[in-house]
């Protein structure tokens, strides 16, 4: 955990230095439909809510980017499973997100597929109640962000993505169907 925090601090402070390897800097703002689900469930539940995230985009090459991020996710249970049957199972998250990711991007104008992975921390309240788990935890936990998506437009400045944060310590994962816009900070 200590190594992950050191890596996170290095990634988040990398924009303070004028490193030679950063070609462009941008800000990406995402908003989306948030989801949370338990790792193990009898009733196959998914709770929904709201997701928002901001990223500092540090473009290293046309196909590789560093992306420190901050955001939040809020999901709530409606007491029903995916088939609209009543259930006592739930996986709720109300958390602030902080971390760093790398993006591998196919450098194609107009439609560029990408994959992201990283490490981060979730700060908030987490509830996972299923036949297998009874977790009610508040505080700081780690998560592993993973995303696949498309960067659209001539300059790939519109994102459409499916993004997940795996949260092993609370036996759930959260995610979003999100849309994002990228705004350049400098041109070189």
mmCIF file of C-alpha atoms in Angstrom:
data_model
loop_
_atom_site.group_PDB
_atom_site.id
_atom_site.type_symbol
_atom_site.label_atom_id
_atom_site.label_comp_id
_atom_site.label_asym_id
_atom_site.label_seq_id
_atom_site.Cartn_x
_atom_site.Cartn_y
_atom_site.Cartn_z
ATOM 1 C CA UNK A 1 0.000 0.000 0.000
ATOM 2 C CA UNK A 2 2.882 2.349 0.800
ATOM 3 C CA UNK A 3 4.364 1.848 -2.699
ATOM 4 C CA UNK A 4 0.990 2.599 -4.270
ATOM 5 C CA UNK A 5 0.700 5.847 -2.310
ATOM 6 C CA UNK A 6 4.221 6.892 -3.318
ATOM 7 C CA UNK A 7 3.394 6.167 -6.963
ATOM 8 C CA UNK A 8 0.155 8.147 -6.637
ATOM 9 C CA UNK A 9 1.980 11.151 -5.168
ATOM 10 C CA UNK A 10 4.572 11.042 -7.959
ATOM 11 C CA UNK A 11 1.878 10.947 -10.644
ATOM 12 C CA UNK A 12 -0.181 13.729 -9.047
ATOM 13 C CA UNK A 13 2.818 16.031 -8.621
ATOM 14 C CA UNK A 14 4.285 15.358 -12.060
ATOM 15 C CA UNK A 15 2.487 18.379 -13.481
ATOM 16 C CA UNK A 16 4.474 20.647 -11.148
ATOM 17 C CA UNK A 17 7.654 19.935 -13.058
ATOM 18 C CA UNK A 18 8.344 20.952 -16.613
ATOM 19 C CA UNK A 19 9.311 17.466 -17.730
ATOM 20 C CA UNK A 20 10.675 17.054 -21.237
ATOM 21 C CA UNK A 21 8.543 14.005 -21.960
ATOM 22 C CA UNK A 22 5.126 15.735 -21.592
ATOM 23 C CA UNK A 23 4.036 16.926 -25.053
ATOM 24 C CA UNK A 24 0.616 18.413 -24.198
ATOM 25 C CA UNK A 25 -1.501 19.111 -21.122
ATOM 26 C CA UNK A 26 -5.298 19.069 -21.049
ATOM 27 C CA UNK A 27 -8.195 18.875 -18.632
ATOM 28 C CA UNK A 28 -10.827 16.178 -19.108
ATOM 29 C CA UNK A 29 -14.244 16.459 -17.433
ATOM 30 C CA UNK A 30 -16.513 13.392 -17.294
ATOM 31 C CA UNK A 31 -20.067 12.909 -16.130
ATOM 32 C CA UNK A 32 -22.091 9.738 -16.169
ATOM 33 C CA UNK A 33 -24.514 7.161 -14.869
ATOM 34 C CA UNK A 34 -22.887 5.557 -11.809
ATOM 35 C CA UNK A 35 -23.291 1.902 -10.885
ATOM 36 C CA UNK A 36 -22.214 -0.288 -7.975
ATOM 37 C CA UNK A 37 -22.449 -4.049 -7.618
ATOM 38 C CA UNK A 38 -21.219 -6.655 -5.138
ATOM 39 C CA UNK A 39 -18.591 -9.192 -6.142
ATOM 40 C CA UNK A 40 -20.853 -12.002 -4.849
ATOM 41 C CA UNK A 41 -24.638 -11.839 -4.995
ATOM 42 C CA UNK A 42 -27.559 -14.269 -4.979
ATOM 43 C CA UNK A 43 -30.073 -11.780 -6.381
ATOM 44 C CA UNK A 44 -27.855 -10.214 -9.101
ATOM 45 C CA UNK A 45 -28.186 -6.618 -7.986
ATOM 46 C CA UNK A 46 -26.781 -3.384 -9.411
ATOM 47 C CA UNK A 47 -27.368 -0.100 -7.627
ATOM 48 C CA UNK A 48 -27.321 3.130 -9.591
ATOM 49 C CA UNK A 49 -26.493 6.767 -9.065
ATOM 50 C CA UNK A 50 -24.242 9.589 -10.276
ATOM 51 C CA UNK A 51 -20.583 9.793 -11.329
ATOM 52 C CA UNK A 52 -18.352 12.794 -12.083
ATOM 53 C CA UNK A 53 -14.599 12.973 -12.563
ATOM 54 C CA UNK A 54 -11.914 15.430 -13.656
ATOM 55 C CA UNK A 55 -8.546 14.411 -15.049
ATOM 56 C CA UNK A 56 -5.301 16.196 -15.846
ATOM 57 C CA UNK A 57 -4.226 14.707 -19.179
ATOM 58 C CA UNK A 58 -0.456 14.535 -19.650
ATOM 59 C CA UNK A 59 0.182 13.419 -23.225
ATOM 60 C CA UNK A 60 3.526 11.636 -23.525
ATOM 61 C CA UNK A 61 3.071 10.306 -27.066
ATOM 62 C CA UNK A 62 0.173 10.000 -29.488
ATOM 63 C CA UNK A 63 -0.655 6.598 -27.958
ATOM 64 C CA UNK A 64 0.322 6.972 -24.247
ATOM 65 C CA UNK A 65 -1.058 9.369 -21.600
ATOM 66 C CA UNK A 66 -0.711 9.821 -17.841
ATOM 67 C CA UNK A 67 -4.000 10.823 -16.188
ATOM 68 C CA UNK A 68 -4.150 11.843 -12.509
ATOM 69 C CA UNK A 69 -7.807 12.217 -11.490
ATOM 70 C CA UNK A 70 -10.256 13.375 -8.832
ATOM 71 C CA UNK A 71 -13.961 12.633 -8.787
ATOM 72 C CA UNK A 72 -16.878 11.229 -6.885
ATOM 73 C CA UNK A 73 -19.482 8.515 -7.163
ATOM 74 C CA UNK A 74 -22.797 8.273 -5.358
ATOM 75 C CA UNK A 75 -24.947 5.132 -5.664
ATOM 76 C CA UNK A 76 -28.055 4.140 -3.754
ATOM 77 C CA UNK A 77 -30.139 0.970 -3.475
ATOM 78 C CA UNK A 78 -33.797 0.928 -4.508
ATOM 79 C CA UNK A 79 -34.404 -2.460 -2.805
ATOM 80 C CA UNK A 80 -34.882 -4.344 -6.092
ATOM 81 C CA UNK A 81 -32.786 -6.730 -8.172
ATOM 82 C CA UNK A 82 -32.260 -6.611 -11.944
ATOM 83 C CA UNK A 83 -35.581 -8.428 -12.510
ATOM 84 C CA UNK A 84 -37.421 -5.801 -10.406
ATOM 85 C CA UNK A 85 -37.985 -8.253 -7.526
ATOM 86 C CA UNK A 86 -37.587 -7.045 -3.916
ATOM 87 C CA UNK A 87 -34.232 -7.848 -2.288
ATOM 88 C CA UNK A 88 -32.335 -7.108 0.895
ATOM 89 C CA UNK A 89 -29.001 -7.209 -0.914
ATOM 90 C CA UNK A 90 -27.239 -3.972 -1.798
ATOM 91 C CA UNK A 91 -23.884 -2.453 -2.726
ATOM 92 C CA UNK A 92 -23.835 1.283 -2.070
ATOM 93 C CA UNK A 93 -20.948 3.724 -2.376
ATOM 94 C CA UNK A 94 -20.708 7.386 -1.544
ATOM 95 C CA UNK A 95 -17.072 8.277 -2.171
ATOM 96 C CA UNK A 96 -14.528 10.824 -3.285
ATOM 97 C CA UNK A 97 -12.057 9.316 -5.803
ATOM 98 C CA UNK A 98 -8.377 10.186 -6.167
ATOM 99 C CA UNK A 99 -5.707 8.416 -8.196
ATOM 100 C CA UNK A 100 -3.672 8.045 -11.345
ATOM 101 C CA UNK A 101 -4.127 6.064 -14.549
ATOM 102 C CA UNK A 102 -2.322 5.415 -17.791
ATOM 103 C CA UNK A 103 -4.173 5.408 -21.087
ATOM 104 C CA UNK A 104 -3.112 3.367 -24.092
ATOM 105 C CA UNK A 105 -4.782 4.902 -27.128
ATOM 106 C CA UNK A 106 -4.875 3.917 -30.791
ATOM 107 C CA UNK A 107 -3.697 7.194 -32.424
ATOM 108 C CA UNK A 108 -6.530 7.400 -34.952
ATOM 109 C CA UNK A 109 -8.384 10.662 -35.722
ATOM 110 C CA UNK A 110 -12.184 10.683 -35.301
ATOM 111 C CA UNK A 111 -12.575 7.284 -33.556
ATOM 112 C CA UNK A 112 -9.707 6.094 -31.321
ATOM 113 C CA UNK A 113 -10.278 3.107 -29.000
ATOM 114 C CA UNK A 114 -8.463 3.140 -25.675
ATOM 115 C CA UNK A 115 -7.766 1.158 -22.511
ATOM 116 C CA UNK A 116 -6.941 2.613 -19.081
ATOM 117 C CA UNK A 117 -5.592 1.098 -15.866
ATOM 118 C CA UNK A 118 -4.188 2.565 -12.666
ATOM 119 C CA UNK A 119 -4.387 2.749 -8.901
ATOM 120 C CA UNK A 120 -6.341 5.057 -6.642
ATOM 121 C CA UNK A 121 -8.065 5.635 -3.362
ATOM 122 C CA UNK A 122 -11.742 5.958 -2.457
ATOM 123 C CA UNK A 123 -12.648 8.062 0.554
ATOM 124 C CA UNK A 124 -16.204 7.687 1.837
ATOM 125 C CA UNK A 125 -18.845 5.197 2.950
ATOM 126 C CA UNK A 126 -19.203 1.702 1.506
ATOM 127 C CA UNK A 127 -21.979 -0.834 2.176
ATOM 128 C CA UNK A 128 -22.056 -4.363 0.772
ATOM 129 C CA UNK A 129 -24.885 -6.501 2.146
ATOM 130 C CA UNK A 130 -25.407 -9.867 0.405
ATOM 131 C CA UNK A 131 -25.870 -13.501 1.396
ATOM 132 C CA UNK A 132 -22.050 -13.724 1.340
ATOM 133 C CA UNK A 133 -20.876 -10.374 2.755
ATOM 134 C CA UNK A 134 -21.923 -7.958 5.480
ATOM 135 C CA UNK A 135 -19.664 -4.913 5.099
ATOM 136 C CA UNK A 136 -20.430 -1.426 6.394
ATOM 137 C CA UNK A 137 -17.205 0.539 6.182
ATOM 138 C CA UNK A 138 -16.266 4.185 6.169
ATOM 139 C CA UNK A 139 -12.873 5.720 5.518
ATOM 140 C CA UNK A 140 -10.132 5.235 2.963
ATOM 141 C CA UNK A 141 -9.762 2.170 0.736
ATOM 142 C CA UNK A 142 -7.783 1.512 -2.423
ATOM 143 C CA UNK A 143 -9.287 0.827 -5.816
ATOM 144 C CA UNK A 144 -8.074 -0.273 -9.231
ATOM 145 C CA UNK A 145 -9.533 1.812 -12.075
ATOM 146 C CA UNK A 146 -10.052 0.094 -15.423
ATOM 147 C CA UNK A 147 -11.752 1.659 -18.443
ATOM 148 C CA UNK A 148 -12.396 0.998 -22.103
ATOM 149 C CA UNK A 149 -13.761 3.595 -24.433
ATOM 150 C CA UNK A 150 -13.604 5.636 -27.588
ATOM 151 C CA UNK A 151 -12.004 9.051 -28.038
ATOM 152 C CA UNK A 152 -14.075 10.784 -30.713
ATOM 153 C CA UNK A 153 -13.557 13.822 -32.923
ATOM 154 C CA UNK A 154 -10.754 15.092 -35.144
ATOM 155 C CA UNK A 155 -8.569 15.764 -32.086
ATOM 156 C CA UNK A 156 -10.049 12.946 -29.973
ATOM 157 C CA UNK A 157 -11.485 15.446 -27.481
ATOM 158 C CA UNK A 158 -14.787 13.678 -26.736
ATOM 159 C CA UNK A 159 -14.762 10.478 -24.660
ATOM 160 C CA UNK A 160 -17.414 7.776 -24.416
ATOM 161 C CA UNK A 161 -16.393 5.137 -21.877
ATOM 162 C CA UNK A 162 -17.279 2.295 -19.570
ATOM 163 C CA UNK A 163 -15.204 2.837 -16.453
ATOM 164 C CA UNK A 164 -14.891 0.592 -13.366
ATOM 165 C CA UNK A 165 -13.138 0.889 -10.028
ATOM 166 C CA UNK A 166 -12.556 -2.494 -8.426
ATOM 167 C CA UNK A 167 -12.725 -2.159 -4.611
ATOM 168 C CA UNK A 168 -11.521 -5.510 -3.200
ATOM 169 C CA UNK A 169 -11.552 -4.537 0.486
ATOM 170 C CA UNK A 170 -15.337 -3.947 0.446
ATOM 171 C CA UNK A 171 -16.187 -6.798 -1.983
ATOM 172 C CA UNK A 172 -17.743 -4.541 -4.636
ATOM 173 C CA UNK A 173 -16.992 -2.622 -7.780
ATOM 174 C CA UNK A 174 -18.298 0.725 -8.924
ATOM 175 C CA UNK A 175 -18.448 2.025 -12.433
ATOM 176 C CA UNK A 176 -20.027 4.375 -14.870
ATOM 177 C CA UNK A 177 -21.193 4.861 -18.389
ATOM 178 C CA UNK A 178 -19.576 8.268 -18.896
ATOM 179 C CA UNK A 179 -19.165 11.023 -21.453
ATOM 180 C CA UNK A 180 -16.227 13.407 -21.232
ATOM 181 C CA UNK A 181 -14.827 16.505 -22.904
ATOM 182 C CA UNK A 182 -11.135 17.421 -23.111
ATOM 183 C CA UNK A 183 -9.955 21.032 -23.071
ATOM 184 C CA UNK A 184 -6.307 21.744 -24.067
ATOM 185 C CA UNK A 185 -4.189 23.810 -21.659
ATOM 186 C CA UNK A 186 -1.249 24.431 -23.989
ATOM 187 C CA UNK A 187 -0.210 23.875 -27.579
ATOM 188 C CA UNK A 188 3.304 22.935 -28.661
#
